[in-house]
Every structure is written in C-alpha cells, then in structure tokens.
Amino acid sequence: MRPVPADARRSPGPAPAYAHGPASGTAYGLASGPAPDPAPDLARRATADPLFRLAAYALEAAHGRRPAAVWSAPHAFRLGPAPGPERVAAAGWPVAAAAAPREDGLVRLSSLSHPAHSCDLPLALDGPPPDGIPDWAARTYALLRALARAGHGRGGTDLHVQGALTPAAGLATAEPADCAVALAVAGVHGPAGTEPDRAELAALLAEALPPGPAGGDDGLRRAVLFARPGRALLLEPGGRRRYVPFDPPGSGARLVLMAVRGAPADRAADLGRAVELVRRAGAPAAWAPGRRSGRSVLVLLPEERVAAVRAGVAADFRGRGRPVPRFLNVPVAGAARREE
C-alpha cells in the first residue's frame, strides 16, 4: 500500500464528481469487524450517482452494515486486431463494489442481480471451497481466497457487487467486477489514507484468474485498473504500459456499441448482417470488444452518419422481422476509483 497525495486520490473515471459533506447517522453495530468509516455514506447522498447509492444501500440492507468504501470499475474493451502491442481502453459504464471489513473470517456476498442468492461463507484459504456457493458468487469467492492468501482481507468482508450493464450489452462483465472487488477488499483492509497498489493487484489477478474462458482477459483487467479518459492503453511485453490518444469526439467521430438481441442460435448471423450494413453505410471500422465471440461489436462512425446508420440498420432488421439491435454511445473513460 502506498500513500496517496491529497490531489491524486480520485483518478479520472466514468462518474461525475460528487459533493462532499458530513455523513448522517452512525454505522450499525456488529461485533464482526472494525466500525466502517461513515464518511462515504453514498446511500444517503442525493448528489451521488444512483448506481453507487444503490450499491451502498444494498450492502446495508443485505448485511446490516454501511460500507467502509465503494469502488467503481469501468467496463473495458479492445481496439481490434492490429500489429504491435495489445490496445485496450475503458468505457464509461461502471461496476460498483461496496465493502465493509470483518474480523471473524466470514465473507458475506450479495448482488441485486441475484437477490435470492446471497451467501455467508467461511473464508477457507486452502482446500476445496465450502458447500453452498451460488454459481454467481463462485468466481468472487475464489478471488477473495486469492486476495486473502496474499494478505488482503483475511479477516473476511461483507461485499455487494452491482453493475451498470447486463451481459445483454455484449461487454465483458467479469473483468470489471474482478477489479472492483480486489480494490474494495484491499482498500478496506489496508491502512487509512492509502490506495491499494494497482500493479500488485494486477499481478495477483493475472495469477489467480489465468487467461481462458474461466479466468478472463488480463488485458481488459489492466484497462480497468490503468485506463485514462480519451486514451488507449498499449500493453507492451514485460508489463510495460504506454498511452496513445483515442478520443473519437475529438476527431469528429463517435464510438458506438451495437448489440444484437435475437436468440443465441441467431446471434452470429444477425451480428454479421449488422456489421455488413454499418460498413456499407460508411463505418470505417467495426470490431469485437473482446477476445471471446459474443453478441456485440464496436463501430467507429463519422458523427454526421450516426443517425442514418442507426435508422438503416433498424429498417433492415424490422423489414426481416428480426429484433432491432441496441446502440449505445461509448465514452472513453478513466480507471477504477474509490467513490467518495
């Protein structure tokens, strides 16, 4: 853990700035861990982003404690195949993780995406995982064990995870959740006034969740941890990073996520048709946002062509009786951060 200068404790990210004022009330009294600092009482701050208010309130509702911290981690995407270093960036839709530390070796996990499947589990560092872990929580529990083995959160944690997007949007959801959880747990169990060491956590995540269908995309996790607004992150051999401009609005363009909505068996054909249509309409580039095939592509469009392209795709799909793809504008955002 390293001290954070007063002017650098909030790295740029996908959410707006918030008013800072005294929190109301006091933390609920549980003997399971240190009393959380009530200052980040986002649940009761009318000026806070609704997602972060919801995450803070949901932790309190599920586990009877206010969070000691709420961290946000942006979704991330790749910039398409190209020679040279991997290129990744962050999108302005976050995953939130609200956390409160414990001292009794118990982890309590919840998510409003799975309201009937919260769980209380002993934090066993080794051996088989305990029985009764819901499918949605298995990855998070494995990550908590890896963090604990590295010295982060061995006393246990109350944790609530909530995303701004569903998998239907087509962006990877696991990687931002991994980073939000790791930062929240390391942060609430670390010394006050310090930020978790992101390079250390990046290495820990890469070891605990190796590349592949089960582990995920380490490049996307590094975008979540180190991205900058209006920049693409180039991942070079040896773990080196450098940044290059990637600011579509600054060049008169717009980055759009286009996700098809049909049945799984039809997605590949629908996505191929949609890509063909946008390229015909003048899109200079369209590519998958991650390494895994899915239901969406990112499209770079001249600003003046956006409305016409969307209308053309919608008319084609309606005319063939197919569900019209979703279109989402993508702001190029900054890295994960603690929400104050």
Short mmCIF file of C-alpha atoms in Angstrom, two decimals:
data_model
loop_
_atom_site.label_atom_id
_atom_site.label_comp_id
_atom_site.label_asym_id
_atom_site.label_seq_id
_atom_site.Cartn_x
_atom_site.Cartn_y
_atom_site.Cartn_z
CA MET A 1 0.00 0.00 0.00
CA ARG A 2 1.31 3.44 -0.80
CA PRO A 3 0.33 6.90 0.48
CA VAL A 4 -1.85 8.85 -1.91
CA PRO A 5 -1.27 12.59 -2.33
CA ALA A 6 -4.30 14.66 -1.42
CA ASP A 7 -4.71 15.87 -5.01
CA ALA A 8 -4.47 12.40 -6.52
CA ARG A 9 -6.88 10.27 -4.54
CA ARG A 10 -9.53 10.43 -7.20
CA SER A 11 -8.25 9.32 -10.56
CA PRO A 12 -10.39 10.35 -13.53
CA GLY A 13 -13.15 7.85 -14.21
CA PRO A 14 -16.57 7.29 -15.64
CA ALA A 15 -18.66 9.01 -12.99
CA PRO A 16 -19.17 12.70 -12.26
CA ALA A 17 -17.74 14.50 -9.25
CA TYR A 18 -19.77 14.47 -6.08
CA ALA A 19 -20.46 16.90 -3.28
CA HIS A 20 -18.66 16.11 -0.05
CA GLY A 21 -20.36 16.68 3.27
CA PRO A 22 -20.83 15.10 6.67
CA ALA A 23 -22.49 11.72 6.70
CA SER A 24 -25.64 11.24 8.70
CA GLY A 25 -26.07 8.60 11.37
CA THR A 26 -23.61 6.02 12.61
CA ALA A 27 -22.64 2.57 11.41
CA TYR A 28 -24.70 -0.38 12.51
CA GLY A 29 -23.01 -2.12 15.43
CA LEU A 30 -21.78 -5.63 14.60
CA ALA A 31 -19.02 -7.30 16.52
CA SER A 32 -17.66 -8.91 13.37
CA GLY A 33 -15.17 -6.23 12.38
CA PRO A 34 -13.93 -2.68 12.75
CA ALA A 35 -16.58 0.01 12.51
CA PRO A 36 -16.64 1.35 8.93
CA ASP A 37 -15.82 4.98 8.38
CA PRO A 38 -19.25 6.54 7.81
CA ALA A 39 -17.89 9.40 5.70
CA PRO A 40 -18.63 7.77 2.30
CA ASP A 41 -22.36 7.46 3.11
CA LEU A 42 -23.32 7.38 -0.56
CA ALA A 43 -26.67 5.72 0.14
CA ARG A 44 -27.98 8.96 1.65
CA ARG A 45 -26.23 11.49 -0.55
CA ALA A 46 -28.71 12.92 -3.05
CA THR A 47 -25.95 14.18 -5.35
CA ALA A 48 -24.24 10.79 -5.69
CA ASP A 49 -24.51 8.63 -8.78
CA PRO A 50 -27.56 6.33 -8.42
CA LEU A 51 -25.52 3.17 -9.03
CA PHE A 52 -23.18 3.92 -6.14
CA ARG A 53 -26.03 4.94 -3.86
CA LEU A 54 -27.74 1.66 -4.72
CA ALA A 55 -24.64 -0.42 -4.02
CA ALA A 56 -24.11 1.28 -0.65
CA TYR A 57 -27.74 0.89 0.34
CA ALA A 58 -27.87 -2.74 -0.83
CA LEU A 59 -24.88 -3.70 1.32
CA GLU A 60 -26.59 -2.13 4.32
CA ALA A 61 -29.91 -3.82 3.52
CA ALA A 62 -28.35 -7.24 2.92
CA HIS A 63 -25.78 -7.30 5.72
CA GLY A 64 -26.81 -4.62 8.23
CA ARG A 65 -23.67 -2.51 7.81
CA ARG A 66 -22.77 0.61 5.94
CA PRO A 67 -19.80 0.24 3.59
CA ALA A 68 -16.37 1.44 4.56
CA ALA A 69 -15.80 2.11 0.85
CA VAL A 70 -17.48 1.91 -2.53
CA TRP A 71 -15.25 1.36 -5.56
CA SER A 72 -16.25 1.72 -9.20
CA ALA A 73 -14.52 -0.13 -12.03
CA PRO A 74 -15.29 0.62 -15.69
CA HIS A 75 -16.12 -1.96 -18.31
CA ALA A 76 -13.28 -2.31 -20.81
CA PHE A 77 -12.83 -3.20 -24.45
CA ARG A 78 -10.20 -3.99 -27.04
CA LEU A 79 -9.47 -1.78 -30.01
CA GLY A 80 -9.45 -4.60 -32.54
CA PRO A 81 -6.74 -6.72 -34.16
CA ALA A 82 -3.64 -4.80 -35.15
CA PRO A 83 0.09 -5.48 -35.34
CA GLY A 84 2.13 -4.45 -32.33
CA PRO A 85 1.08 -4.11 -28.68
CA GLU A 86 -2.37 -5.00 -27.41
CA ARG A 87 -4.63 -1.96 -27.32
CA VAL A 88 -7.35 -1.61 -24.69
CA ALA A 89 -9.48 1.18 -23.24
CA ALA A 90 -12.23 1.72 -20.66
CA ALA A 91 -15.90 2.50 -21.27
CA GLY A 92 -17.94 4.88 -19.13
CA TRP A 93 -20.23 2.28 -17.51
CA PRO A 94 -19.01 1.02 -14.14
CA VAL A 95 -19.38 -1.96 -11.87
CA ALA A 96 -19.66 -0.96 -8.20
CA ALA A 97 -18.36 -2.92 -5.21
CA ALA A 98 -19.36 -1.84 -1.70
CA ALA A 99 -17.34 -3.41 1.12
CA ALA A 100 -17.07 -3.46 4.91
CA PRO A 101 -14.25 -5.32 6.71
CA ARG A 102 -14.77 -8.18 9.16
CA GLU A 103 -12.51 -9.93 11.66
CA ASP A 104 -14.23 -13.30 12.08
CA GLY A 105 -13.10 -14.98 8.85
CA LEU A 106 -16.54 -14.82 7.21
CA VAL A 107 -17.41 -13.43 3.78
CA ARG A 108 -20.98 -12.34 3.04
CA LEU A 109 -21.74 -11.77 -0.63
CA SER A 110 -24.75 -10.20 -2.30
CA SER A 111 -25.84 -8.71 -5.62
CA LEU A 112 -29.16 -7.26 -6.73
CA SER A 113 -28.68 -9.21 -9.95
CA HIS A 114 -29.13 -12.35 -7.82
CA PRO A 115 -31.39 -11.17 -4.96
CA ALA A 116 -32.39 -14.65 -3.81
CA HIS A 117 -28.82 -15.99 -3.73
CA SER A 118 -26.85 -14.04 -1.16
CA CYS A 119 -24.46 -16.21 0.83
CA ASP A 120 -22.42 -16.33 4.05
CA LEU A 121 -19.25 -18.39 3.69
CA PRO A 122 -16.16 -19.16 5.78
CA LEU A 123 -13.02 -17.78 4.15
CA ALA A 124 -11.03 -21.01 3.85
CA LEU A 125 -7.65 -20.21 2.28
CA ASP A 126 -6.90 -23.73 1.11
CA GLY A 127 -8.67 -26.95 0.24
CA PRO A 128 -11.95 -27.35 -1.58
CA PRO A 129 -14.39 -24.43 -1.43
CA PRO A 130 -17.23 -24.77 1.08
CA ASP A 131 -20.60 -26.14 0.03
CA GLY A 132 -23.47 -23.84 -0.86
CA ILE A 133 -21.72 -21.26 -3.05
CA PRO A 134 -24.20 -19.92 -5.64
CA ASP A 135 -22.95 -20.05 -9.22
CA TRP A 136 -22.81 -16.26 -9.49
CA ALA A 137 -20.57 -15.98 -6.40
CA ALA A 138 -18.09 -18.78 -7.18
CA ARG A 139 -15.65 -16.57 -9.08
CA THR A 140 -15.82 -13.82 -6.45
CA TYR A 141 -15.20 -16.31 -3.65
CA ALA A 142 -12.18 -17.76 -5.49
CA LEU A 143 -10.82 -14.25 -5.88
CA LEU A 144 -11.37 -13.47 -2.19
CA ARG A 145 -9.37 -16.58 -1.29
CA ALA A 146 -6.52 -15.49 -3.56
CA LEU A 147 -6.56 -12.00 -2.06
CA ALA A 148 -6.53 -13.43 1.45
CA ARG A 149 -3.59 -15.71 0.65
CA ALA A 150 -1.72 -12.59 -0.48
CA GLY A 151 -2.58 -10.85 2.81
CA HIS A 152 -5.64 -8.82 1.78
CA GLY A 153 -8.82 -9.36 3.75
CA ARG A 154 -8.03 -12.45 5.79
CA GLY A 155 -10.49 -11.32 8.44
CA GLY A 156 -13.37 -11.54 5.96
CA THR A 157 -15.53 -8.97 4.19
CA ASP A 158 -19.14 -8.01 3.65
CA LEU A 159 -19.38 -7.32 -0.07
CA HIS A 160 -22.06 -6.20 -2.51
CA VAL A 161 -21.39 -6.09 -6.26
CA GLN A 162 -23.61 -4.30 -8.77
CA GLY A 163 -23.10 -3.47 -12.45
CA ALA A 164 -24.42 -0.73 -14.70
CA LEU A 165 -24.77 -3.11 -17.67
CA THR A 166 -26.18 -6.59 -18.08
CA PRO A 167 -24.48 -9.26 -20.24
CA ALA A 168 -27.04 -8.39 -22.94
CA ALA A 169 -24.96 -5.30 -23.77
CA GLY A 170 -22.18 -7.54 -25.01
CA LEU A 171 -19.28 -6.16 -22.99
CA ALA A 172 -17.35 -8.44 -20.64
CA THR A 173 -18.71 -8.11 -17.10
CA ALA A 174 -16.32 -10.38 -15.17
CA GLU A 175 -13.17 -8.28 -15.55
CA PRO A 176 -14.54 -5.01 -14.10
CA ALA A 177 -16.15 -7.00 -11.27
CA ASP A 178 -12.81 -8.69 -10.54
CA CYS A 179 -11.07 -5.33 -10.26
CA ALA A 180 -13.81 -3.64 -8.25
CA VAL A 181 -13.77 -6.50 -5.72
CA ALA A 182 -9.98 -6.58 -5.46
CA LEU A 183 -9.69 -2.82 -4.94
CA ALA A 184 -12.56 -2.69 -2.45
CA VAL A 185 -11.27 -5.57 -0.33
CA ALA A 186 -7.64 -4.44 -0.38
CA GLY A 187 -8.74 -0.89 0.35
CA VAL A 188 -10.98 -1.50 3.36
CA HIS A 189 -8.46 -3.84 4.95
CA GLY A 190 -5.48 -1.55 4.34
CA PRO A 191 -4.18 1.47 6.24
CA ALA A 192 -6.43 4.51 6.19
CA GLY A 193 -5.44 7.18 3.68
CA THR A 194 -3.69 4.80 1.30
CA GLU A 195 -4.73 3.39 -2.04
CA PRO A 196 -4.22 -0.28 -2.96
CA ASP A 197 -1.16 -0.97 -5.09
CA ARG A 198 -2.72 -1.47 -8.51
CA ALA A 199 0.34 -3.12 -10.05
CA GLU A 200 0.39 -5.66 -7.23
CA LEU A 201 -3.33 -6.36 -7.67
CA ALA A 202 -2.95 -6.68 -11.45
CA ALA A 203 -0.28 -9.34 -10.97
CA LEU A 204 -2.37 -11.11 -8.33
CA LEU A 205 -5.44 -11.15 -10.58
CA ALA A 206 -3.42 -12.49 -13.52
CA GLU A 207 -2.12 -15.33 -11.34
CA ALA A 208 -5.45 -16.12 -9.68
CA LEU A 209 -7.50 -15.86 -12.90
CA PRO A 210 -5.27 -17.06 -15.75
CA PRO A 211 -6.29 -16.38 -19.38
CA GLY A 212 -9.06 -18.56 -20.76
CA PRO A 213 -12.83 -18.96 -20.60
CA ALA A 214 -12.77 -19.38 -16.81
CA GLY A 215 -10.09 -16.82 -15.97
CA GLY A 216 -10.92 -14.00 -18.33
CA ASP A 217 -8.95 -11.37 -20.20
CA ASP A 218 -5.96 -9.89 -18.39
CA GLY A 219 -5.69 -7.09 -20.95
CA LEU A 220 -9.20 -5.92 -20.12
CA ARG A 221 -8.42 -6.01 -16.39
CA ARG A 222 -5.38 -3.81 -16.98
CA ALA A 223 -7.57 -1.35 -18.85
CA VAL A 224 -9.92 -1.29 -15.86
CA LEU A 225 -7.03 -0.59 -13.47
CA PHE A 226 -4.92 1.83 -15.53
CA ALA A 227 -7.06 3.49 -18.23
CA ARG A 228 -7.18 7.23 -18.85
CA PRO A 229 -10.02 9.24 -20.38
CA GLY A 230 -9.57 9.83 -24.11
CA ARG A 231 -6.60 7.44 -24.26
CA ALA A 232 -5.93 3.89 -25.37
CA LEU A 233 -3.58 1.79 -23.26
CA LEU A 234 -0.88 -0.12 -25.14
CA LEU A 235 0.26 -3.25 -23.31
CA GLU A 236 3.83 -3.99 -24.23
CA PRO A 237 5.99 -7.03 -23.42
CA GLY A 238 7.28 -7.19 -19.88
CA GLY A 239 4.23 -5.48 -18.42
CA ARG A 240 5.17 -2.04 -19.75
CA ARG A 241 2.34 0.38 -20.50
CA ARG A 242 2.06 3.46 -22.64
CA TYR A 243 -0.83 5.63 -23.75
CA VAL A 244 -1.88 6.96 -27.14
CA PRO A 245 -4.75 9.32 -27.96
CA PHE A 246 -8.11 7.66 -28.57
CA ASP A 247 -10.76 10.36 -28.47
CA PRO A 248 -13.45 9.77 -31.12
CA PRO A 249 -15.39 13.01 -30.41
CA GLY A 250 -12.17 14.98 -30.77
CA SER A 251 -11.82 13.72 -34.34
CA GLY A 252 -15.47 14.20 -35.32
CA ALA A 253 -16.42 10.56 -34.76
CA ARG A 254 -18.48 8.55 -32.34
CA LEU A 255 -17.75 5.16 -30.85
CA VAL A 256 -20.91 3.04 -30.70
CA LEU A 257 -21.57 -0.39 -29.20
CA MET A 258 -24.02 -2.35 -31.35
CA ALA A 259 -25.52 -5.47 -29.72
CA VAL A 260 -27.93 -7.88 -31.39
CA ARG A 261 -30.96 -9.13 -29.47
CA GLY A 262 -32.08 -12.36 -31.12
CA ALA A 263 -31.98 -15.92 -29.82
CA PRO A 264 -28.48 -17.36 -29.23
CA ALA A 265 -28.72 -19.54 -32.32
CA ASP A 266 -29.34 -16.46 -34.50
CA ARG A 267 -26.78 -14.09 -32.99
CA ALA A 268 -23.85 -14.85 -35.28
CA ALA A 269 -25.92 -14.33 -38.43
CA ASP A 270 -27.61 -11.21 -37.06
CA LEU A 271 -24.31 -9.71 -35.97
CA GLY A 272 -22.72 -10.42 -39.34
CA ARG A 273 -25.65 -8.76 -41.11
CA ALA A 274 -25.49 -5.71 -38.83
CA VAL A 275 -21.75 -5.29 -39.42
CA GLU A 276 -22.26 -5.53 -43.18
CA LEU A 277 -24.92 -2.81 -43.00
CA VAL A 278 -22.83 -0.35 -40.97
CA ARG A 279 -19.81 -0.84 -43.20
CA ARG A 280 -21.91 -0.20 -46.28
CA ALA A 281 -23.22 2.95 -44.62
CA GLY A 282 -19.75 4.38 -44.12
CA ALA A 283 -18.33 2.98 -40.86
CA PRO A 284 -14.54 2.91 -41.26
CA ALA A 285 -14.11 0.24 -38.55
CA ALA A 286 -16.13 -2.39 -36.68
CA TRP A 287 -14.63 -4.97 -34.32
CA ALA A 288 -15.40 -7.29 -31.42
CA PRO A 289 -14.89 -5.64 -28.00
CA GLY A 290 -13.15 -8.70 -26.53
CA ARG A 291 -11.37 -11.89 -27.46
CA ARG A 292 -14.44 -14.03 -26.93
CA SER A 293 -17.08 -14.07 -29.64
CA GLY A 294 -20.33 -12.59 -28.45
CA ARG A 295 -23.34 -10.55 -29.37
CA SER A 296 -21.85 -7.10 -30.00
CA VAL A 297 -19.35 -5.09 -31.99
CA LEU A 298 -17.84 -1.66 -31.55
CA VAL A 299 -18.34 0.67 -34.50
CA LEU A 300 -16.47 3.89 -35.23
CA LEU A 301 -18.74 6.23 -37.15
CA PRO A 302 -18.40 9.76 -38.53
CA GLU A 303 -20.58 11.95 -36.35
CA GLU A 304 -22.74 13.04 -39.26
CA ARG A 305 -23.51 9.41 -40.22
CA VAL A 306 -24.66 8.12 -36.82
CA ALA A 307 -28.38 8.80 -37.16
CA ALA A 308 -28.56 7.49 -40.73
CA VAL A 309 -26.66 4.31 -39.89
CA ARG A 310 -28.86 3.55 -36.90
CA ALA A 311 -32.00 4.18 -38.94
CA GLY A 312 -30.78 1.99 -41.78
CA VAL A 313 -29.93 -0.94 -39.52
CA ALA A 314 -33.28 -0.64 -37.72
CA ALA A 315 -35.23 -0.55 -41.00
CA ASP A 316 -33.42 -3.63 -42.34
CA PHE A 317 -33.98 -5.70 -39.20
CA ARG A 318 -37.62 -4.67 -38.87
CA GLY A 319 -38.21 -5.46 -42.52
CA ARG A 320 -36.94 -9.01 -41.97
CA GLY A 321 -38.92 -9.47 -38.76
CA ARG A 322 -35.78 -9.52 -36.61
CA PRO A 323 -35.26 -7.72 -33.26
CA VAL A 324 -33.56 -4.37 -33.83
CA PRO A 325 -30.01 -4.22 -32.40
CA ARG A 326 -29.27 -1.95 -29.44
CA PHE A 327 -26.96 1.02 -29.94
CA LEU A 328 -25.03 2.58 -27.05
CA ASN A 329 -22.66 5.52 -27.30
CA VAL A 330 -19.32 4.68 -25.68
CA PRO A 331 -17.42 7.37 -23.74
CA VAL A 332 -13.71 6.53 -23.40
CA ALA A 333 -13.28 6.66 -19.63
CA GLY A 334 -10.68 6.56 -16.89
CA ALA A 335 -9.63 3.82 -14.49
CA ALA A 336 -11.30 2.29 -11.44
CA ARG A 337 -11.55 4.59 -8.43
CA ARG A 338 -12.91 4.92 -4.94
CA GLU A 339 -16.16 6.85 -4.85
CA GLU A 340 -16.01 9.49 -2.14
#
